[in-house]
């Protein structure tokens, strides 16, 4: 059921990992140029100079390669968010930075690495495991920030925690989901700031 | 500057209006079938059985026809919102109904009249005057509701009114803009309700 896990068992050595990385990198270039939808594993094999069978030694399917590209990209966003949150002292500031960083890293991906962005958008649109895991991780970080704010008396405690988290998650979606962000690029600076103010007013004790 | 106004001067009589309506209706069908982008005014003329010159008597351009289709569709949404708001007694309830109706009428358009929905989405993506006027009207209704809530002491008054309205408008966008709504159809029932709760918490005095 999980193509990445099944195609990359833990027992594989460093040499295999290098080949995997090579395939992922070349596939990223190739998908970016010709489009994920229009590329087959055969096209990819021909372009990289590997046999199709050799690629299938490492990845079960085209989607598994796409997943690997996508995971790498989304992990970089999560790392940036974690750093931003760690650098703030109050839950209020943590929330602001989290939202700002999510929008900024997404927009930067769009403008500087459009091909990776498009694969991430495709992944979000199709509900791939990599995209779902990313959303889940963002929700976890958000939950930790809200919980800390409640414990410190900075945020209200009347609303059930999961309701609060879910609603804030919905507010952030247009700037977090690569599928939606591309339509909100005009508001990528100002939007998260204004929405953070609104969300923080809603969190006032 | 305004293709609709310039192609339909007030002096035109009821007969001309009938022809206009006929063109708009036929164009709606035709665009819906073949796609707005792929249809030319020549195709349209051929399909309707009018000469191209005759169509140009009524509309300056293909976009002007698209605008007329779009205006009609968006006006119906505004009417539904106005009725929903008028049927509520408190500003809190007015806001809830406004948001719910916007999402519900948009989703209903998507599911029941996909071709009109697609033209509205195109219009929103291209920033057509009809789409911009629609957003402006929605913002006006929202402003009236917030202002009334402030006057009645139901909503807080510390935040500048335009900042409050703008932020709430951003919260509603994913369910209001036909360009974004198609990606949020899963959340069209629950999203506006949960987001209304969050917005109303942010509006608490």
mmCIF file of C-alpha atoms in Angstrom:
data_model
loop_
_atom_site.group_PDB
_atom_site.id
_atom_site.type_symbol
_atom_site.label_atom_id
_atom_site.label_comp_id
_atom_site.label_asym_id
_atom_site.label_seq_id
_atom_site.Cartn_x
_atom_site.Cartn_y
_atom_site.Cartn_z
ATOM 1 C CA UNK A 1 0.000 0.000 0.000
ATOM 2 C CA UNK A 2 2.903 2.350 0.610
ATOM 3 C CA UNK A 3 5.059 2.475 -2.522
ATOM 4 C CA UNK A 4 7.974 4.332 -0.939
ATOM 5 C CA UNK A 5 8.292 2.005 2.002
ATOM 6 C CA UNK A 6 8.038 -1.129 -0.123
ATOM 7 C CA UNK A 7 10.578 0.080 -2.680
ATOM 8 C CA UNK A 8 13.158 1.220 -0.143
ATOM 9 C CA UNK A 9 13.533 -1.421 2.560
ATOM 10 C CA UNK A 10 15.786 -0.413 5.450
ATOM 11 C CA UNK A 11 18.332 -3.109 4.585
ATOM 12 C CA UNK A 12 19.566 -1.394 1.422
ATOM 13 C CA UNK A 13 23.101 -0.043 1.573
ATOM 14 C CA UNK A 14 24.550 3.400 0.815
ATOM 15 C CA UNK A 15 25.367 2.556 -2.839
ATOM 16 C CA UNK A 16 21.709 1.809 -3.524
ATOM 17 C CA UNK A 17 20.726 4.997 -1.759
ATOM 18 C CA UNK A 18 22.953 6.941 -4.134
ATOM 19 C CA UNK A 19 21.264 5.406 -7.138
ATOM 20 C CA UNK A 20 17.869 6.154 -5.609
ATOM 21 C CA UNK A 21 18.866 9.789 -5.116
ATOM 22 C CA UNK A 22 20.178 9.924 -8.675
ATOM 23 C CA UNK A 23 16.877 8.634 -10.044
ATOM 24 C CA UNK A 24 14.898 11.061 -7.889
ATOM 25 C CA UNK A 25 17.008 14.001 -9.027
ATOM 26 C CA UNK A 26 16.897 13.093 -12.719
ATOM 27 C CA UNK A 27 13.169 12.386 -12.496
ATOM 28 C CA UNK A 28 12.615 15.797 -10.884
ATOM 29 C CA UNK A 29 14.350 17.446 -13.856
ATOM 30 C CA UNK A 30 12.516 15.308 -16.384
ATOM 31 C CA UNK A 31 9.025 15.670 -14.879
ATOM 32 C CA UNK A 32 9.667 19.394 -14.534
ATOM 33 C CA UNK A 33 10.502 19.689 -18.206
ATOM 34 C CA UNK A 34 7.875 17.413 -19.746
ATOM 35 C CA UNK A 35 5.274 17.371 -16.991
ATOM 36 C CA UNK A 36 4.557 14.604 -14.518
ATOM 37 C CA UNK A 37 1.383 13.479 -16.270
ATOM 38 C CA UNK A 38 2.963 13.221 -19.709
ATOM 39 C CA UNK A 39 6.050 11.258 -18.658
ATOM 40 C CA UNK A 40 6.107 7.456 -18.467
ATOM 41 C CA UNK A 41 8.700 5.375 -16.614
ATOM 42 C CA UNK A 42 9.975 4.295 -20.061
ATOM 43 C CA UNK A 43 10.580 7.932 -21.081
ATOM 44 C CA UNK A 44 12.318 8.493 -17.801
ATOM 45 C CA UNK A 45 14.525 5.406 -18.147
ATOM 46 C CA UNK A 46 15.553 6.448 -21.652
ATOM 47 C CA UNK A 47 16.362 9.984 -20.499
ATOM 48 C CA UNK A 48 18.426 8.877 -17.496
ATOM 49 C CA UNK A 49 20.156 6.109 -19.401
ATOM 50 C CA UNK A 50 19.011 3.330 -17.047
ATOM 51 C CA UNK A 51 16.880 0.367 -18.045
ATOM 52 C CA UNK A 52 13.236 0.455 -17.043
ATOM 53 C CA UNK A 53 13.800 -2.789 -15.079
ATOM 54 C CA UNK A 54 16.649 -1.156 -13.157
ATOM 55 C CA UNK A 55 14.429 1.788 -12.166
ATOM 56 C CA UNK A 56 11.743 -0.676 -11.036
ATOM 57 C CA UNK A 57 14.372 -2.236 -8.750
ATOM 58 C CA UNK A 58 14.198 0.984 -6.733
ATOM 59 C CA UNK A 59 10.656 2.242 -7.276
ATOM 60 C CA UNK A 60 7.394 0.335 -7.678
ATOM 61 C CA UNK A 61 5.793 2.924 -9.926
ATOM 62 C CA UNK A 62 6.009 6.398 -11.373
ATOM 63 C CA UNK A 63 3.991 7.643 -8.430
ATOM 64 C CA UNK A 64 6.594 6.214 -6.039
ATOM 65 C CA UNK A 65 9.248 8.357 -7.756
ATOM 66 C CA UNK A 66 6.932 11.368 -7.620
ATOM 67 C CA UNK A 67 6.333 10.654 -3.945
ATOM 68 C CA UNK A 68 10.078 10.630 -3.250
ATOM 69 C CA UNK A 69 10.509 13.993 -5.020
ATOM 70 C CA UNK A 70 7.537 15.396 -3.192
ATOM 71 C CA UNK A 71 8.589 14.154 0.243
ATOM 72 C CA UNK A 72 12.000 15.784 -0.164
ATOM 73 C CA UNK A 73 10.403 19.110 -1.097
ATOM 74 C CA UNK A 74 7.774 19.049 1.639
ATOM 75 C CA UNK A 75 10.307 17.989 4.263
ATOM 76 C CA UNK A 76 12.351 21.114 3.483
ATOM 77 C CA UNK A 77 9.243 23.236 4.148
ATOM 78 C CA UNK A 78 8.587 21.489 7.463
ATOM 79 C CA UNK A 79 12.229 22.009 8.527
ATOM 80 C CA UNK A 80 11.928 25.740 7.762
ATOM 81 C CA UNK A 81 8.704 25.921 9.801
ATOM 82 C CA UNK A 82 10.234 24.036 12.728
ATOM 83 C CA UNK A 83 13.204 26.413 12.759
ATOM 84 C CA UNK A 84 10.940 29.457 12.599
ATOM 85 C CA UNK A 85 8.819 28.184 15.491
ATOM 86 C CA UNK A 86 11.880 27.242 17.564
ATOM 87 C CA UNK A 87 13.238 30.784 17.136
ATOM 88 C CA UNK A 88 10.166 32.407 18.733
ATOM 89 C CA UNK A 89 9.560 32.748 22.470
ATOM 90 C CA UNK A 90 5.779 33.170 22.830
ATOM 91 C CA UNK A 91 3.039 30.960 21.349
ATOM 92 C CA UNK A 92 1.605 34.086 19.688
ATOM 93 C CA UNK A 93 4.886 34.737 17.918
ATOM 94 C CA UNK A 94 5.300 31.047 17.125
ATOM 95 C CA UNK A 95 1.953 31.043 15.347
ATOM 96 C CA UNK A 96 2.750 34.181 13.367
ATOM 97 C CA UNK A 97 6.102 32.791 12.251
ATOM 98 C CA UNK A 98 4.664 29.414 11.411
ATOM 99 C CA UNK A 99 2.032 30.872 9.104
ATOM 100 C CA UNK A 100 4.432 33.381 7.532
ATOM 101 C CA UNK A 101 7.093 30.719 6.891
ATOM 102 C CA UNK A 102 4.629 28.274 5.357
ATOM 103 C CA UNK A 103 3.424 30.877 2.873
ATOM 104 C CA UNK A 104 6.922 32.214 2.160
ATOM 105 C CA UNK A 105 8.554 28.828 1.565
ATOM 106 C CA UNK A 106 5.646 27.740 -0.632
ATOM 107 C CA UNK A 107 5.832 30.933 -2.694
ATOM 108 C CA UNK A 108 9.610 30.672 -2.955
ATOM 109 C CA UNK A 109 9.218 27.136 -4.279
ATOM 110 C CA UNK A 110 6.713 28.418 -6.827
ATOM 111 C CA UNK A 111 8.960 31.206 -8.062
ATOM 112 C CA UNK A 112 12.345 29.485 -7.820
ATOM 113 C CA UNK A 113 11.616 25.855 -8.497
ATOM 114 C CA UNK A 114 8.404 25.717 -10.395
ATOM 115 C CA UNK A 115 8.857 22.113 -11.452
ATOM 116 C CA UNK A 116 9.066 20.865 -7.880
ATOM 117 C CA UNK A 117 6.130 23.093 -6.972
ATOM 118 C CA UNK A 118 4.013 21.542 -9.741
ATOM 119 C CA UNK A 119 4.761 18.035 -8.509
ATOM 120 C CA UNK A 120 3.808 19.088 -4.970
ATOM 121 C CA UNK A 121 0.563 20.610 -6.310
ATOM 122 C CA UNK A 122 -0.160 17.404 -8.228
ATOM 123 C CA UNK A 123 0.510 15.418 -5.054
ATOM 124 C CA UNK A 124 -1.866 17.628 -3.046
ATOM 125 C CA UNK A 125 -4.546 17.390 -5.749
ATOM 126 C CA UNK A 126 -4.335 13.594 -5.857
ATOM 127 C CA UNK A 127 -4.115 13.185 -2.078
ATOM 128 C CA UNK A 128 -0.808 11.292 -2.220
ATOM 129 C CA UNK A 129 0.543 9.898 1.068
ATOM 130 C CA UNK A 130 3.429 12.435 0.972
ATOM 131 C CA UNK A 131 0.958 15.332 0.780
ATOM 132 C CA UNK A 132 -1.265 13.871 3.475
ATOM 133 C CA UNK A 133 1.706 13.248 5.774
ATOM 134 C CA UNK A 134 2.798 16.854 5.231
ATOM 135 C CA UNK A 135 -0.633 18.229 6.180
ATOM 136 C CA UNK A 136 -0.626 15.971 9.214
ATOM 137 C CA UNK A 137 2.787 17.251 10.348
ATOM 138 C CA UNK A 138 1.714 20.885 9.909
ATOM 139 C CA UNK A 139 -1.386 20.164 11.995
ATOM 140 C CA UNK A 140 0.806 18.609 14.700
ATOM 141 C CA UNK A 141 3.044 21.675 14.890
ATOM 142 C CA UNK A 142 -0.036 23.900 15.033
ATOM 143 C CA UNK A 143 -1.555 21.758 17.790
ATOM 144 C CA UNK A 144 1.635 22.045 19.859
ATOM 145 C CA UNK A 145 1.649 25.838 19.485
ATOM 146 C CA UNK A 146 -2.029 26.168 20.458
ATOM 147 C CA UNK A 147 -1.653 23.779 23.387
ATOM 148 C CA UNK A 148 1.344 25.728 24.703
ATOM 149 C CA UNK A 149 -0.576 28.995 24.322
ATOM 150 C CA UNK A 150 -3.478 27.546 26.316
ATOM 151 C CA UNK A 151 -1.160 26.268 29.049
ATOM 152 C CA UNK A 152 0.533 29.664 29.332
ATOM 153 C CA UNK A 153 -2.841 31.450 29.491
ATOM 154 C CA UNK A 154 -2.141 33.279 26.234
ATOM 155 C CA UNK A 155 -5.004 31.586 24.352
ATOM 156 C CA UNK A 156 -8.621 30.852 25.328
ATOM 157 C CA UNK A 157 -9.499 27.367 26.571
ATOM 158 C CA UNK A 158 -13.270 27.235 26.128
ATOM 159 C CA UNK A 159 -13.326 25.940 22.549
ATOM 160 C CA UNK A 160 -12.398 22.245 22.162
ATOM 161 C CA UNK A 161 -8.740 22.042 21.099
ATOM 162 C CA UNK A 162 -9.408 19.976 17.973
ATOM 163 C CA UNK A 163 -12.103 22.412 16.829
ATOM 164 C CA UNK A 164 -9.723 25.355 17.219
ATOM 165 C CA UNK A 165 -6.903 23.554 15.418
ATOM 166 C CA UNK A 166 -9.132 22.395 12.580
ATOM 167 C CA UNK A 167 -10.565 25.875 11.963
ATOM 168 C CA UNK A 168 -7.112 27.523 11.982
ATOM 169 C CA UNK A 169 -5.881 24.813 9.648
ATOM 170 C CA UNK A 170 -8.701 25.737 7.249
ATOM 171 C CA UNK A 171 -7.696 29.410 7.470
ATOM 172 C CA UNK A 172 -4.092 28.548 6.563
ATOM 173 C CA UNK A 173 -4.923 26.092 3.736
ATOM 174 C CA UNK A 174 -4.968 28.635 0.866
ATOM 175 C CA UNK A 175 -1.343 29.489 1.704
ATOM 176 C CA UNK A 176 -0.189 26.014 2.707
ATOM 177 C CA UNK A 177 -1.607 23.738 0.015
ATOM 178 C CA UNK A 178 0.465 23.986 -3.181
ATOM 179 C CA UNK A 179 -2.771 23.376 -5.057
ATOM 180 C CA UNK A 180 -4.304 26.578 -3.691
ATOM 181 C CA UNK A 181 -1.242 28.763 -3.072
ATOM 182 C CA UNK A 182 -0.697 29.356 -6.781
ATOM 183 C CA UNK A 183 -3.993 31.276 -6.857
ATOM 184 C CA UNK A 184 -3.109 33.327 -3.783
ATOM 185 C CA UNK A 185 0.358 34.556 -4.701
ATOM 186 C CA UNK A 186 -0.822 38.182 -4.746
ATOM 187 C CA UNK A 187 -1.748 37.931 -1.068
ATOM 188 C CA UNK A 188 1.234 35.884 0.053
ATOM 189 C CA UNK A 189 2.851 38.725 2.022
ATOM 190 C CA UNK A 190 -0.143 40.506 3.448
ATOM 191 C CA UNK A 191 -2.641 37.637 3.686
ATOM 192 C CA UNK A 192 -0.896 35.531 6.358
ATOM 193 C CA UNK A 193 -0.201 38.655 8.455
ATOM 194 C CA UNK A 194 -3.829 39.825 8.348
ATOM 195 C CA UNK A 195 -5.170 36.325 8.894
ATOM 196 C CA UNK A 196 -2.761 35.811 11.804
ATOM 197 C CA UNK A 197 -4.192 38.922 13.447
ATOM 198 C CA UNK A 198 -7.727 37.590 12.967
ATOM 199 C CA UNK A 199 -6.812 34.124 14.268
ATOM 200 C CA UNK A 200 -5.034 35.622 17.295
ATOM 201 C CA UNK A 201 -8.098 37.758 18.075
ATOM 202 C CA UNK A 202 -10.158 34.556 17.965
ATOM 203 C CA UNK A 203 -7.686 32.944 20.393
ATOM 204 C CA UNK A 204 -7.828 35.761 22.945
ATOM 205 C CA UNK A 205 -8.773 34.398 26.384
ATOM 206 C CA UNK B 1 -13.624 50.428 -21.118
ATOM 207 C CA UNK B 2 -16.741 48.521 -20.189
ATOM 208 C CA UNK B 3 -17.640 46.180 -23.020
ATOM 209 C CA UNK B 4 -21.069 45.300 -21.682
ATOM 210 C CA UNK B 5 -22.144 48.912 -21.186
ATOM 211 C CA UNK B 6 -20.803 49.998 -24.564
ATOM 212 C CA UNK B 7 -22.486 47.169 -26.439
ATOM 213 C CA UNK B 8 -25.853 47.613 -24.755
ATOM 214 C CA UNK B 9 -26.755 51.301 -24.627
ATOM 215 C CA UNK B 10 -29.864 52.111 -22.607
ATOM 216 C CA UNK B 11 -31.703 53.257 -25.694
ATOM 217 C CA UNK B 12 -32.082 49.755 -27.128
ATOM 218 C CA UNK B 13 -35.586 48.420 -27.135
ATOM 219 C CA UNK B 14 -37.092 45.162 -25.872
ATOM 220 C CA UNK B 15 -36.636 43.377 -29.213
ATOM 221 C CA UNK B 16 -32.898 43.957 -29.115
ATOM 222 C CA UNK B 17 -32.829 42.801 -25.501
ATOM 223 C CA UNK B 18 -34.439 39.567 -26.561
ATOM 224 C CA UNK B 19 -31.756 38.982 -29.179
ATOM 225 C CA UNK B 20 -29.061 39.794 -26.607
ATOM 226 C CA UNK B 21 -30.566 37.271 -24.188
ATOM 227 C CA UNK B 22 -30.789 34.728 -26.991
ATOM 228 C CA UNK B 23 -27.098 35.182 -27.813
ATOM 229 C CA UNK B 24 -26.125 34.973 -24.140
ATOM 230 C CA UNK B 25 -28.108 31.789 -23.668
ATOM 231 C CA UNK B 26 -26.796 30.104 -26.801
ATOM 232 C CA UNK B 27 -23.241 31.195 -25.992
ATOM 233 C CA UNK B 28 -23.580 29.749 -22.495
ATOM 234 C CA UNK B 29 -24.525 26.383 -24.037
ATOM 235 C CA UNK B 30 -21.797 26.557 -26.649
ATOM 236 C CA UNK B 31 -18.986 27.660 -24.313
ATOM 237 C CA UNK B 32 -20.111 25.021 -21.871
ATOM 238 C CA UNK B 33 -19.855 22.326 -24.500
ATOM 239 C CA UNK B 34 -16.660 23.341 -26.281
ATOM 240 C CA UNK B 35 -15.001 25.455 -23.593
ATOM 241 C CA UNK B 36 -14.746 29.235 -23.460
ATOM 242 C CA UNK B 37 -11.094 29.301 -24.511
ATOM 243 C CA UNK B 38 -11.566 27.079 -27.542
ATOM 244 C CA UNK B 39 -14.601 28.879 -28.974
ATOM 245 C CA UNK B 40 -14.304 31.852 -31.344
ATOM 246 C CA UNK B 41 -17.061 34.336 -32.127
ATOM 247 C CA UNK B 42 -17.151 32.777 -35.640
ATOM 248 C CA UNK B 43 -17.814 29.310 -34.176
ATOM 249 C CA UNK B 44 -20.488 30.810 -32.010
ATOM 250 C CA UNK B 45 -22.139 32.669 -34.899
ATOM 251 C CA UNK B 46 -22.179 29.500 -36.980
ATOM 252 C CA UNK B 47 -23.683 27.492 -34.118
ATOM 253 C CA UNK B 48 -26.407 30.041 -33.358
ATOM 254 C CA UNK B 49 -27.163 30.674 -36.998
ATOM 255 C CA UNK B 50 -26.484 34.412 -36.811
ATOM 256 C CA UNK B 51 -23.843 36.261 -38.798
ATOM 257 C CA UNK B 52 -20.692 37.283 -36.956
ATOM 258 C CA UNK B 53 -21.462 40.928 -37.832
ATOM 259 C CA UNK B 54 -24.892 40.593 -36.250
ATOM 260 C CA UNK B 55 -23.398 39.277 -33.010
ATOM 261 C CA UNK B 56 -20.937 42.160 -33.013
ATOM 262 C CA UNK B 57 -23.920 44.523 -33.178
ATOM 263 C CA UNK B 58 -24.696 43.389 -29.638
ATOM 264 C CA UNK B 59 -21.305 42.515 -28.152
ATOM 265 C CA UNK B 60 -17.884 44.082 -28.699
ATOM 266 C CA UNK B 61 -15.992 40.854 -28.139
ATOM 267 C CA UNK B 62 -16.148 37.266 -26.990
ATOM 268 C CA UNK B 63 -15.236 38.460 -23.507
ATOM 269 C CA UNK B 64 -18.253 40.777 -23.502
ATOM 270 C CA UNK B 65 -20.487 37.759 -24.105
ATOM 271 C CA UNK B 66 -18.652 35.845 -21.378
ATOM 272 C CA UNK B 67 -19.093 38.827 -19.073
ATOM 273 C CA UNK B 68 -22.850 38.857 -19.701
ATOM 274 C CA UNK B 69 -23.089 35.131 -18.892
ATOM 275 C CA UNK B 70 -20.963 35.592 -15.821
ATOM 276 C CA UNK B 71 -22.828 38.642 -14.520
ATOM 277 C CA UNK B 72 -26.109 36.782 -14.741
ATOM 278 C CA UNK B 73 -24.674 33.849 -12.770
ATOM 279 C CA UNK B 74 -22.977 35.952 -10.113
ATOM 280 C CA UNK B 75 -26.048 38.174 -9.694
ATOM 281 C CA UNK B 76 -28.091 35.090 -8.816
ATOM 282 C CA UNK B 77 -25.571 34.268 -6.059
ATOM 283 C CA UNK B 78 -25.724 37.809 -4.669
ATOM 284 C CA UNK B 79 -29.531 37.710 -4.648
ATOM 285 C CA UNK B 80 -29.443 34.444 -2.672
ATOM 286 C CA UNK B 81 -26.992 35.985 -0.182
ATOM 287 C CA UNK B 82 -29.092 39.130 0.205
ATOM 288 C CA UNK B 83 -32.185 37.048 0.889
ATOM 289 C CA UNK B 84 -30.323 34.908 3.428
ATOM 290 C CA UNK B 85 -29.010 37.975 5.246
ATOM 291 C CA UNK B 86 -32.415 39.689 5.207
ATOM 292 C CA UNK B 87 -33.973 36.610 6.810
ATOM 293 C CA UNK B 88 -31.707 36.776 9.884
ATOM 294 C CA UNK B 89 -32.261 39.001 12.908
ATOM 295 C CA UNK B 90 -28.833 39.352 14.544
ATOM 296 C CA UNK B 91 -25.541 40.361 12.843
ATOM 297 C CA UNK B 92 -24.036 37.074 14.129
ATOM 298 C CA UNK B 93 -26.719 35.080 12.358
ATOM 299 C CA UNK B 94 -26.465 37.294 9.274
ATOM 300 C CA UNK B 95 -22.764 36.538 9.009
ATOM 301 C CA UNK B 96 -23.300 32.796 9.401
ATOM 302 C CA UNK B 97 -26.002 32.720 6.756
ATOM 303 C CA UNK B 98 -24.024 34.884 4.372
ATOM 304 C CA UNK B 99 -20.996 32.572 4.479
ATOM 305 C CA UNK B 100 -23.102 29.408 4.295
ATOM 306 C CA UNK B 101 -25.154 30.670 1.358
ATOM 307 C CA UNK B 102 -22.091 31.793 -0.592
ATOM 308 C CA UNK B 103 -20.510 28.366 -0.295
ATOM 309 C CA UNK B 104 -23.767 26.496 -0.948
ATOM 310 C CA UNK B 105 -24.782 28.486 -4.035
ATOM 311 C CA UNK B 106 -21.251 28.201 -5.449
ATOM 312 C CA UNK B 107 -21.186 24.438 -4.868
ATOM 313 C CA UNK B 108 -24.660 24.037 -6.313
ATOM 314 C CA UNK B 109 -23.515 25.878 -9.431
ATOM 315 C CA UNK B 110 -20.522 23.543 -9.657
ATOM 316 C CA UNK B 111 -22.605 20.396 -9.364
ATOM 317 C CA UNK B 112 -25.705 21.460 -11.297
ATOM 318 C CA UNK B 113 -24.435 23.847 -13.926
ATOM 319 C CA UNK B 114 -20.811 23.052 -14.409
ATOM 320 C CA UNK B 115 -20.520 25.023 -17.644
ATOM 321 C CA UNK B 116 -21.655 28.264 -15.999
ATOM 322 C CA UNK B 117 -19.368 27.514 -13.059
ATOM 323 C CA UNK B 118 -16.380 27.131 -15.385
ATOM 324 C CA UNK B 119 -17.055 30.475 -17.035
ATOM 325 C CA UNK B 120 -17.299 32.095 -13.575
ATOM 326 C CA UNK B 121 -13.997 30.448 -12.585
ATOM 327 C CA UNK B 122 -12.392 31.693 -15.789
ATOM 328 C CA UNK B 123 -13.730 35.170 -15.074
ATOM 329 C CA UNK B 124 -12.300 35.096 -11.530
ATOM 330 C CA UNK B 125 -8.927 33.828 -12.792
ATOM 331 C CA UNK B 126 -8.700 36.570 -15.401
ATOM 332 C CA UNK B 127 -9.961 39.318 -13.097
ATOM 333 C CA UNK B 128 -12.849 40.264 -15.389
ATOM 334 C CA UNK B 129 -14.939 43.297 -14.370
ATOM 335 C CA UNK B 130 -17.930 41.008 -13.622
ATOM 336 C CA UNK B 131 -15.840 38.978 -11.151
ATOM 337 C CA UNK B 132 -14.349 42.055 -9.551
ATOM 338 C CA UNK B 133 -17.769 43.694 -9.205
ATOM 339 C CA UNK B 134 -19.058 40.502 -7.570
ATOM 340 C CA UNK B 135 -16.227 40.475 -5.003
ATOM 341 C CA UNK B 136 -16.870 44.159 -4.340
ATOM 342 C CA UNK B 137 -20.585 43.514 -3.721
ATOM 343 C CA UNK B 138 -19.832 40.627 -1.348
ATOM 344 C CA UNK B 139 -17.414 42.869 0.553
ATOM 345 C CA UNK B 140 -20.123 45.554 0.803
ATOM 346 C CA UNK B 141 -22.637 43.119 2.271
ATOM 347 C CA UNK B 142 -19.996 41.890 4.720
ATOM 348 C CA UNK B 143 -19.126 45.465 5.709
ATOM 349 C CA UNK B 144 -22.792 46.244 6.410
ATOM 350 C CA UNK B 145 -23.119 43.146 8.616
ATOM 351 C CA UNK B 146 -19.933 43.940 10.571
ATOM 352 C CA UNK B 147 -20.894 47.602 10.975
ATOM 353 C CA UNK B 148 -24.326 46.653 12.295
ATOM 354 C CA UNK B 149 -22.731 44.168 14.716
ATOM 355 C CA UNK B 150 -20.429 46.881 16.028
ATOM 356 C CA UNK B 151 -23.275 49.352 16.424
ATOM 357 C CA UNK B 152 -25.340 46.807 18.344
ATOM 358 C CA UNK B 153 -22.375 45.948 20.594
ATOM 359 C CA UNK B 154 -22.300 42.379 19.309
ATOM 360 C CA UNK B 155 -18.838 42.742 17.707
ATOM 361 C CA UNK B 156 -15.623 44.334 18.981
ATOM 362 C CA UNK B 157 -14.762 47.863 17.822
ATOM 363 C CA UNK B 158 -11.018 48.110 18.520
ATOM 364 C CA UNK B 159 -9.786 46.734 15.184
ATOM 365 C CA UNK B 160 -10.152 49.167 12.258
ATOM 366 C CA UNK B 161 -13.287 48.212 10.305
ATOM 367 C CA UNK B 162 -11.504 47.828 6.980
ATOM 368 C CA UNK B 163 -8.886 45.529 8.526
ATOM 369 C CA UNK B 164 -11.604 43.318 10.028
ATOM 370 C CA UNK B 165 -13.547 43.179 6.770
ATOM 371 C CA UNK B 166 -10.470 42.456 4.681
ATOM 372 C CA UNK B 167 -9.322 39.601 6.920
ATOM 373 C CA UNK B 168 -12.787 37.988 6.998
ATOM 374 C CA UNK B 169 -12.975 38.377 3.239
ATOM 375 C CA UNK B 170 -9.700 36.423 2.988
ATOM 376 C CA UNK B 171 -11.131 33.693 5.235
ATOM 377 C CA UNK B 172 -14.182 33.362 2.973
ATOM 378 C CA UNK B 173 -12.317 33.467 -0.352
ATOM 379 C CA UNK B 174 -11.710 29.681 -0.702
ATOM 380 C CA UNK B 175 -15.498 29.175 -0.622
ATOM 381 C CA UNK B 176 -16.499 32.312 -2.514
ATOM 382 C CA UNK B 177 -14.129 32.434 -5.465
ATOM 383 C CA UNK B 178 -15.186 29.942 -8.166
ATOM 384 C CA UNK B 179 -11.491 29.543 -8.933
ATOM 385 C CA UNK B 180 -10.785 28.196 -5.429
ATOM 386 C CA UNK B 181 -14.117 26.603 -4.482
ATOM 387 C CA UNK B 182 -13.616 23.673 -6.870
ATOM 388 C CA UNK B 183 -10.678 22.552 -4.694
ATOM 389 C CA UNK B 184 -12.646 22.942 -1.469
ATOM 390 C CA UNK B 185 -15.794 21.030 -2.326
ATOM 391 C CA UNK B 186 -15.059 18.410 0.340
ATOM 392 C CA UNK B 187 -15.222 21.094 3.031
ATOM 393 C CA UNK B 188 -18.169 23.020 1.622
ATOM 394 C CA UNK B 189 -20.593 21.985 4.381
ATOM 395 C CA UNK B 190 -18.366 21.905 7.417
ATOM 396 C CA UNK B 191 -15.727 24.506 6.448
ATOM 397 C CA UNK B 192 -17.945 27.613 6.446
ATOM 398 C CA UNK B 193 -19.565 26.550 9.744
ATOM 399 C CA UNK B 194 -16.217 26.006 11.509
ATOM 400 C CA UNK B 195 -14.708 29.137 9.994
ATOM 401 C CA UNK B 196 -17.796 31.158 10.993
ATOM 402 C CA UNK B 197 -17.250 30.042 14.588
ATOM 403 C CA UNK B 198 -13.613 31.124 14.424
ATOM 404 C CA UNK B 199 -14.468 34.478 12.822
ATOM 405 C CA UNK B 200 -17.212 35.121 15.396
ATOM 406 C CA UNK B 201 -14.763 34.365 18.222
ATOM 407 C CA UNK B 202 -12.413 36.930 16.662
ATOM 408 C CA UNK B 203 -15.285 39.437 16.584
ATOM 409 C CA UNK B 204 -16.208 39.011 20.255
ATOM 410 C CA UNK B 205 -16.177 42.362 22.086
#
